[in-house]
Coordinates of C-alpha atoms in Angstrom, one line a residue:
M1 CA 19.8 12.0 8.0
S2 CA 20.9 15.3 7.7
N3 CA 20.5 17.8 4.2
K4 CA 24.4 17.2 3.9
D5 CA 24.4 12.9 4.1
L6 CA 21.0 13.4 1.9
V7 CA 23.2 15.2 -0.5
R8 CA 26.1 12.6 -0.6
S9 CA 23.1 9.7 -0.7
V10 CA 22.4 10.6 -4.3
E11 CA 25.7 11.1 -5.5
D12 CA 27.2 8.4 -4.3
G13 CA 24.4 6.3 -5.0
S14 CA 23.0 4.9 -1.4
A15 CA 19.4 6.5 -1.3
W16 CA 18.6 4.5 -4.5
E17 CA 20.5 0.7 -3.3
A18 CA 18.4 1.1 -0.4
F19 CA 15.2 2.0 -1.5
C20 CA 16.0 -1.6 -4.0
D21 CA 17.3 -3.1 -0.5
T22 CA 14.0 -1.6 0.9
L23 CA 11.2 -2.9 -1.7
K24 CA 12.7 -6.4 -2.1
E25 CA 12.3 -7.1 1.6
T26 CA 8.9 -6.6 1.6
G27 CA 9.0 -9.5 -0.9
K28 CA 8.6 -10.6 2.1
Q29 CA 4.7 -9.9 3.3
I30 CA 4.6 -11.7 -0.1
M31 CA 6.3 -14.8 1.8
R32 CA 4.7 -15.6 5.1
P33 CA 3.9 -18.7 6.2
E34 CA 0.2 -17.9 6.6
A35 CA -0.9 -17.0 2.7
P36 CA -1.9 -19.3 0.1
A37 CA 1.3 -21.0 -1.3
D38 CA -0.2 -21.7 -4.8
A39 CA 0.7 -19.5 -7.8
F40 CA -2.0 -18.1 -8.2
T41 CA -2.2 -16.2 -5.5
R42 CA 1.4 -15.2 -5.8
A43 CA 1.7 -14.4 -8.5
E44 CA -0.9 -11.3 -7.6
G45 CA 1.1 -11.4 -5.0
W46 CA 4.5 -9.6 -6.4
R47 CA 2.0 -7.9 -9.2
Y48 CA 0.1 -6.4 -6.2
L49 CA 3.8 -5.4 -4.5
T50 CA 4.2 -3.4 -7.9
R51 CA 0.6 -2.3 -8.7
L52 CA 1.7 -0.5 -4.6
T53 CA 5.3 0.8 -6.4
R54 CA 3.8 2.8 -8.9
I55 CA 1.6 4.8 -6.3
A56 CA 4.2 5.9 -4.4
L57 CA 5.7 6.6 -7.0
D58 CA 3.0 8.3 -8.3
M59 CA 2.5 9.9 -3.6
F60 CA 5.9 11.1 -3.3
M61 CA 7.6 11.4 -6.4
E62 CA 5.4 12.6 -8.8
C63 CA 2.9 14.4 -7.1
S64 CA 4.7 15.8 -3.9
D65 CA 4.3 19.7 -3.9
R66 CA 2.3 20.9 -1.6
D67 CA 2.7 24.1 -3.4
F68 CA 1.8 23.2 -6.1
P69 CA -0.9 20.0 -5.4
T70 CA -3.1 17.9 -8.5
F71 CA -4.5 15.8 -8.1
Y72 CA -3.7 12.0 -8.7
R73 CA -5.3 8.3 -8.4
P74 CA -4.0 6.3 -5.4
S75 CA -6.1 3.4 -6.0
H76 CA -7.9 2.4 -9.0
E77 CA -8.7 -0.1 -11.9
T78 CA -5.1 -1.4 -11.8
A79 CA -4.3 -0.5 -8.6
K80 CA -6.0 -1.2 -5.7
I81 CA -5.5 -0.4 -1.5
G82 CA -7.9 -2.2 0.7
A83 CA -10.9 -3.6 -0.4
D84 CA -10.9 -1.0 -2.2
N85 CA -14.5 0.0 -3.1
P86 CA -15.3 -0.6 -6.7
D87 CA -18.3 2.3 -7.1
N88 CA -15.7 4.5 -5.9
Y89 CA -13.4 6.7 -7.8
Y90 CA -10.6 7.9 -5.3
Q91 CA -8.7 10.8 -6.0
R92 CA -5.6 12.3 -3.7
A93 CA -3.8 15.5 -4.0
E94 CA -0.4 16.5 -1.1
I95 CA -1.2 19.1 1.1
N96 CA 0.8 20.7 3.6
G97 CA -2.2 21.7 6.7
K98 CA -0.1 24.8 7.8
H99 CA -1.0 27.1 4.1
D100 CA -5.0 27.4 2.4
Y101 CA -5.5 25.7 -0.5
R102 CA -8.5 25.7 -2.9
I103 CA -10.7 22.4 -5.0
T104 CA -13.1 23.5 -7.6
G105 CA -14.5 22.0 -10.3
T106 CA -18.0 20.7 -11.7
R107 CA -19.8 18.2 -9.3
G108 CA -21.0 15.9 -11.9
T109 CA -24.4 13.5 -11.0
V110 CA -22.4 10.7 -8.9
A111 CA -24.2 10.2 -6.4
Y112 CA -22.6 10.2 -3.4
L113 CA -19.0 12.6 -2.8
G114 CA -17.3 13.1 0.0
L115 CA -13.7 15.2 1.0
I116 CA -11.7 13.9 4.1
A117 CA -8.3 15.5 5.5
I118 CA -5.8 13.1 6.4
A119 CA -2.0 13.1 8.8
G120 CA -0.8 10.6 9.1
G121 CA 0.4 7.6 6.1
Y122 CA 1.2 3.7 6.1
E123 CA 4.9 5.1 4.9
D124 CA 4.6 6.2 9.1
E125 CA 6.0 3.1 12.0
D126 CA 1.9 2.8 13.4
A127 CA 0.4 3.9 10.1
N128 CA -2.0 6.4 11.3
M129 CA -3.9 7.5 8.6
R130 CA -5.8 9.1 10.3
S131 CA -9.1 12.2 9.0
V132 CA -9.2 15.7 10.7
G133 CA -11.5 16.6 8.5
A134 CA -14.1 16.1 6.5
I135 CA -17.2 16.6 3.8
D136 CA -19.4 15.1 1.6
T137 CA -22.7 15.6 0.3
H138 CA -24.7 13.7 2.6
G139 CA -24.5 16.7 5.1
D140 CA -22.8 20.0 4.0
L141 CA -21.4 19.7 0.9
T142 CA -23.5 21.8 -2.1
A143 CA -22.9 23.0 -5.7
N144 CA -23.8 25.7 -7.2
A145 CA -27.1 26.2 -9.3
D146 CA -25.3 25.7 -12.4
G147 CA -23.5 22.6 -11.3
T148 CA -19.6 24.2 -10.6
I149 CA -18.3 24.2 -7.3
E150 CA -15.2 25.0 -4.9
I151 CA -14.4 24.3 -1.5
V152 CA -11.9 25.9 1.0
L153 CA -9.5 23.8 2.6
S154 CA -7.9 25.8 5.8
R155 CA -7.5 26.1 9.3
E156 CA -9.9 28.3 9.9
P157 CA -13.6 28.4 9.0
K158 CA -14.7 30.2 5.5
P159 CA -17.8 30.7 4.8
G160 CA -19.8 28.0 2.0
N161 CA -17.6 24.2 1.0
W162 CA -15.6 23.9 3.2
L163 CA -12.6 21.7 4.5
K164 CA -11.3 22.1 7.6
I165 CA -7.5 20.7 8.1
T166 CA -4.8 20.9 10.8
D167 CA -1.2 21.7 10.8
D168 CA -0.1 17.9 10.5
T169 CA -2.6 17.4 7.5
I170 CA -0.9 15.9 5.4
A171 CA -3.3 14.8 1.9
V172 CA -6.5 15.9 0.9
L173 CA -8.5 12.1 -0.2
V174 CA -11.4 12.1 -2.7
R175 CA -14.4 9.6 -2.9
Q176 CA -17.0 9.5 -5.4
T177 CA -19.4 6.6 -4.7
F178 CA -21.3 5.5 -7.6
L179 CA -24.7 3.4 -8.2
D180 CA -24.9 2.9 -11.8
R181 CA -20.9 3.7 -13.5
S182 CA -22.3 3.4 -16.8
Q183 CA -24.6 6.5 -16.2
E184 CA -23.6 8.8 -13.7
T185 CA -20.7 11.1 -14.5
I186 CA -17.8 12.2 -11.9
A187 CA -17.0 15.2 -10.5
D188 CA -14.2 16.9 -12.7
L189 CA -11.7 18.3 -10.3
K190 CA -8.7 20.3 -9.3
I191 CA -6.4 21.7 -6.1
E192 CA -4.7 25.1 -5.8
R193 CA -2.9 26.6 -2.5
I194 CA -4.2 30.3 -2.9
L195 CA -0.3 30.9 -3.8
E196 CA 0.7 35.0 -5.0
D197 CA 0.8 35.0 -8.9
G198 CA 4.1 34.8 -10.2
V199 CA 5.8 31.4 -8.3
V200 CA 6.2 28.4 -9.8
P201 CA 7.8 25.5 -8.7
A202 CA 11.5 25.2 -7.5
P203 CA 13.8 23.5 -10.1
L204 CA 14.4 19.4 -7.7
D205 CA 16.3 19.3 -5.5
P206 CA 18.5 16.3 -4.6
A207 CA 17.7 16.0 -0.6
E208 CA 14.1 15.9 -1.5
L209 CA 14.0 13.1 -4.2
A210 CA 16.4 11.2 -1.4
E211 CA 13.9 11.9 1.5
N212 CA 10.8 10.6 -1.2
L213 CA 13.1 7.9 -2.2
M214 CA 12.7 6.3 1.2
K215 CA 9.4 7.5 1.4
T216 CA 8.3 5.1 -1.6
A217 CA 9.8 2.1 -0.4
G218 CA 8.6 2.8 2.7
F219 CA 5.0 3.8 1.7
V220 CA 4.7 0.1 0.1
Q221 CA 6.3 -1.2 3.1
G222 CA 3.9 -0.2 5.2
T223 CA 1.1 -1.0 3.1
A224 CA 2.2 -4.3 1.9
T225 CA 2.0 -5.3 6.1
L226 CA -0.3 -3.4 7.4
F227 CA -3.1 -5.6 4.7
A228 CA -1.1 -8.6 4.7
D229 CA -1.8 -8.4 8.6
W230 CA -4.9 -7.3 7.8
A231 CA -6.3 -10.3 6.0
Q232 CA -4.5 -12.8 8.5
S233 CA -6.7 -12.0 11.5
F234 CA -9.8 -12.8 9.2
L235 CA -9.1 -16.4 8.9
D236 CA -9.6 -17.2 12.8
K237 CA -13.3 -16.5 11.0
P238 CA -13.2 -18.0 7.9
N239 CA -16.9 -17.4 5.3
E240 CA -18.0 -15.7 8.0
L241 CA -19.3 -11.7 7.5
P242 CA -18.8 -10.0 11.4
P243 CA -18.5 -7.0 11.4
A244 CA -14.9 -4.9 11.3
D245 CA -12.6 -2.7 14.3
Q246 CA -15.0 1.3 12.9
A247 CA -12.9 2.4 14.6
Y248 CA -9.3 0.8 13.2
C249 CA -11.2 1.4 9.9
Q250 CA -10.5 5.6 11.3
K251 CA -6.9 4.8 11.8
I252 CA -6.6 4.5 8.9
G253 CA -8.0 5.8 6.4
G254 CA -12.3 4.6 6.2
D255 CA -14.9 7.2 5.6
P256 CA -16.7 8.2 9.0
N257 CA -19.7 8.0 6.9
I258 CA -19.8 4.8 6.4
F259 CA -20.2 0.9 8.9
Y260 CA -17.5 -1.8 7.4
Y261 CA -17.4 -5.6 7.2
H262 CA -14.3 -7.4 6.8
S263 CA -13.7 -11.1 5.7
Y264 CA -12.1 -14.5 4.6
Y265 CA -13.9 -17.0 2.9
D266 CA -12.3 -20.2 1.7
L267 CA -14.5 -22.7 -1.2
A268 CA -14.3 -25.6 -2.5
E269 CA -14.6 -25.4 -6.6
D270 CA -18.3 -27.1 -6.1
E271 CA -19.4 -24.7 -2.9
S272 CA -20.7 -21.1 -2.5
L273 CA -20.7 -18.8 0.1
V274 CA -24.6 -17.2 0.6
V275 CA -25.2 -13.8 2.2
E276 CA -28.0 -13.0 4.0
V277 CA -29.5 -9.2 4.2
P278 CA -33.0 -9.4 6.0
R279 CA -33.4 -5.7 5.4
I280 CA -31.8 -3.0 3.9
P281 CA -31.8 0.2 6.2
D282 CA -32.1 3.6 5.4
C283 CA -29.0 4.7 3.5
E284 CA -27.7 5.8 0.7
N285 CA -26.4 3.1 -0.5
W286 CA -24.2 -0.7 0.5
N287 CA -22.1 -2.8 -1.6
L288 CA -20.5 -5.9 -1.4
Q289 CA -17.6 -6.9 -3.2
V290 CA -15.0 -10.3 -3.7
D291 CA -11.0 -9.7 -3.3
N292 CA -8.3 -12.0 -3.5
Y293 CA -5.3 -12.8 -0.4
W294 CA -3.9 -9.6 -0.7
M295 CA -6.9 -7.3 0.3
E296 CA -7.7 -6.3 -4.0
S297 CA -10.7 -6.2 -5.3
L298 CA -11.0 -8.6 -8.2
D299 CA -11.5 -6.8 -12.4
Y300 CA -14.5 -5.2 -11.3
R301 CA -14.8 -4.1 -14.8
Y302 CA -15.1 -7.4 -16.8
L303 CA -16.0 -10.4 -14.3
K304 CA -19.3 -9.6 -11.8
I305 CA -17.3 -9.6 -8.3
H306 CA -20.0 -6.7 -6.4
V307 CA -23.6 -5.6 -5.9
N308 CA -24.5 -2.7 -4.5
K309 CA -28.1 -1.2 -3.6
H310 CA -28.6 -0.4 -7.7
T311 CA -27.8 -3.2 -8.8
A312 CA -29.1 -6.1 -6.2
K313 CA -32.1 -7.9 -6.6
Y314 CA -34.4 -8.0 -3.7
N315 CA -37.0 -10.8 -2.9
D316 CA -41.0 -9.8 -2.7
D317 CA -40.3 -9.7 1.5
G318 CA -37.5 -6.4 0.8
S319 CA -34.4 -8.9 1.4
V320 CA -31.2 -9.7 -0.5
Q321 CA -28.8 -12.5 -0.5
I322 CA -26.0 -13.2 -2.0
V323 CA -24.1 -15.8 -3.5
I324 CA -20.5 -16.2 -3.6
G325 CA -18.5 -18.9 -6.2
E326 CA -17.4 -20.0 -8.5
H327 CA -19.9 -21.5 -11.2
D328 CA -23.2 -19.6 -11.3
P329 CA -25.8 -21.5 -9.9
G330 CA -28.5 -19.1 -12.1
H331 CA -28.9 -17.1 -9.1
P332 CA -29.3 -13.6 -10.3
N333 CA -27.2 -11.6 -7.5
W334 CA -23.8 -14.2 -8.4
L335 CA -20.6 -12.9 -7.5
T336 CA -17.6 -14.9 -9.2
T337 CA -14.1 -15.5 -7.4
A338 CA -13.3 -15.4 -10.9
G339 CA -11.0 -18.8 -9.7
H340 CA -9.2 -17.9 -6.1
R341 CA -10.1 -21.0 -4.1
K342 CA -9.5 -18.0 -0.6
G343 CA -9.7 -14.3 -0.7
T344 CA -11.6 -11.8 1.4
L345 CA -14.4 -9.8 1.6
G346 CA -15.6 -6.2 1.9
F347 CA -19.4 -5.3 2.9
R348 CA -20.1 -1.5 3.7
W349 CA -23.5 0.4 5.1
I350 CA -23.1 3.9 3.5
G351 CA -25.0 6.6 5.4
A352 CA -27.1 4.3 7.5
Q353 CA -29.8 4.9 9.8
E354 CA -28.9 1.9 11.2
I355 CA -27.2 -0.9 11.3
V356 CA -28.2 -4.6 9.6
H357 CA -26.1 -7.4 10.8
P358 CA -25.7 -9.7 7.1
T359 CA -25.7 -13.5 7.9
T360 CA -23.3 -16.6 6.0
R361 CA -23.7 -19.9 5.5
V362 CA -21.6 -22.6 3.8
V363 CA -24.1 -24.9 0.8
K364 CA -23.5 -27.2 -2.4
T365 CA -23.7 -24.4 -5.8
D366 CA -25.6 -27.6 -7.0
S367 CA -28.5 -27.0 -4.8
L368 CA -28.5 -23.7 -5.6
K369 CA -29.4 -24.0 -8.8

């Protein structure tokens, strides 16, 4: 649409109507024939769409000024996307790859701090959110002696902590990974474009508003479709935990330092899924999480729905057994499905020197007591 047409769509209200129409159309993803049709799962699906809308409104409406970027949380306790990691604190800022930026703050004590520069997004037709640059505490990212930190984002290399960006970079995504949320302090970060003093944000532009409404609705539709398609792809291997397509995980924004597994569980009330890892390789962290059908992590604020390198109880030989089910058999690594008969799972190795594949089996829960 031309700038003139965009302005007219704001004046006559058609921009808002198109926004609402796209959101309405997105509801078809919740009604897909392969998705569970019970009221519980449908209710979570409708809530999921409202959560995606909240995230998208931050992304494209409130925090979209690339000259004056700010960090917001694109996935958190009450808004979740694509098997969000319960051990992570996510932050994102929208930027323009043709400009330079600076991130400053304090390092904190969180076990892992990683940043990736992103080109593309879920609102695009091919849903390609690829990483074009990365820096993390496993590699070159270091803090000053006083705990402060500074990172420069630019196309040309800079001394110190440098995150490479490209002309088509649109955002920077920060992952902070806890081993124990109750004991660790997150990095306190802010971002700014390296600008001349005295420059201030421009007033709201009607044409830009119309474009951002379209992007907001497009993100909700694209994200809901992407992960509904992905959940569908797990259905032919229920209660298994096969490696994910790692290249595809990177395409949609995965951390290049992580090896991912995703799957689907389908358990009767009296059944449990036993996951066994024969040994733990040298790694920064690992975890296993229980998600609903829409690939949202279950409520880790109040429920034990995930386990990691720090919280797991190990066998004497260094192996780990994890039990997933509705009822607790008294197992130290039991994870609840929180009333879900069907849903998805996520397992990840973070910074592992080698990959050891987990195995699974379904058993009667009473047999584990």
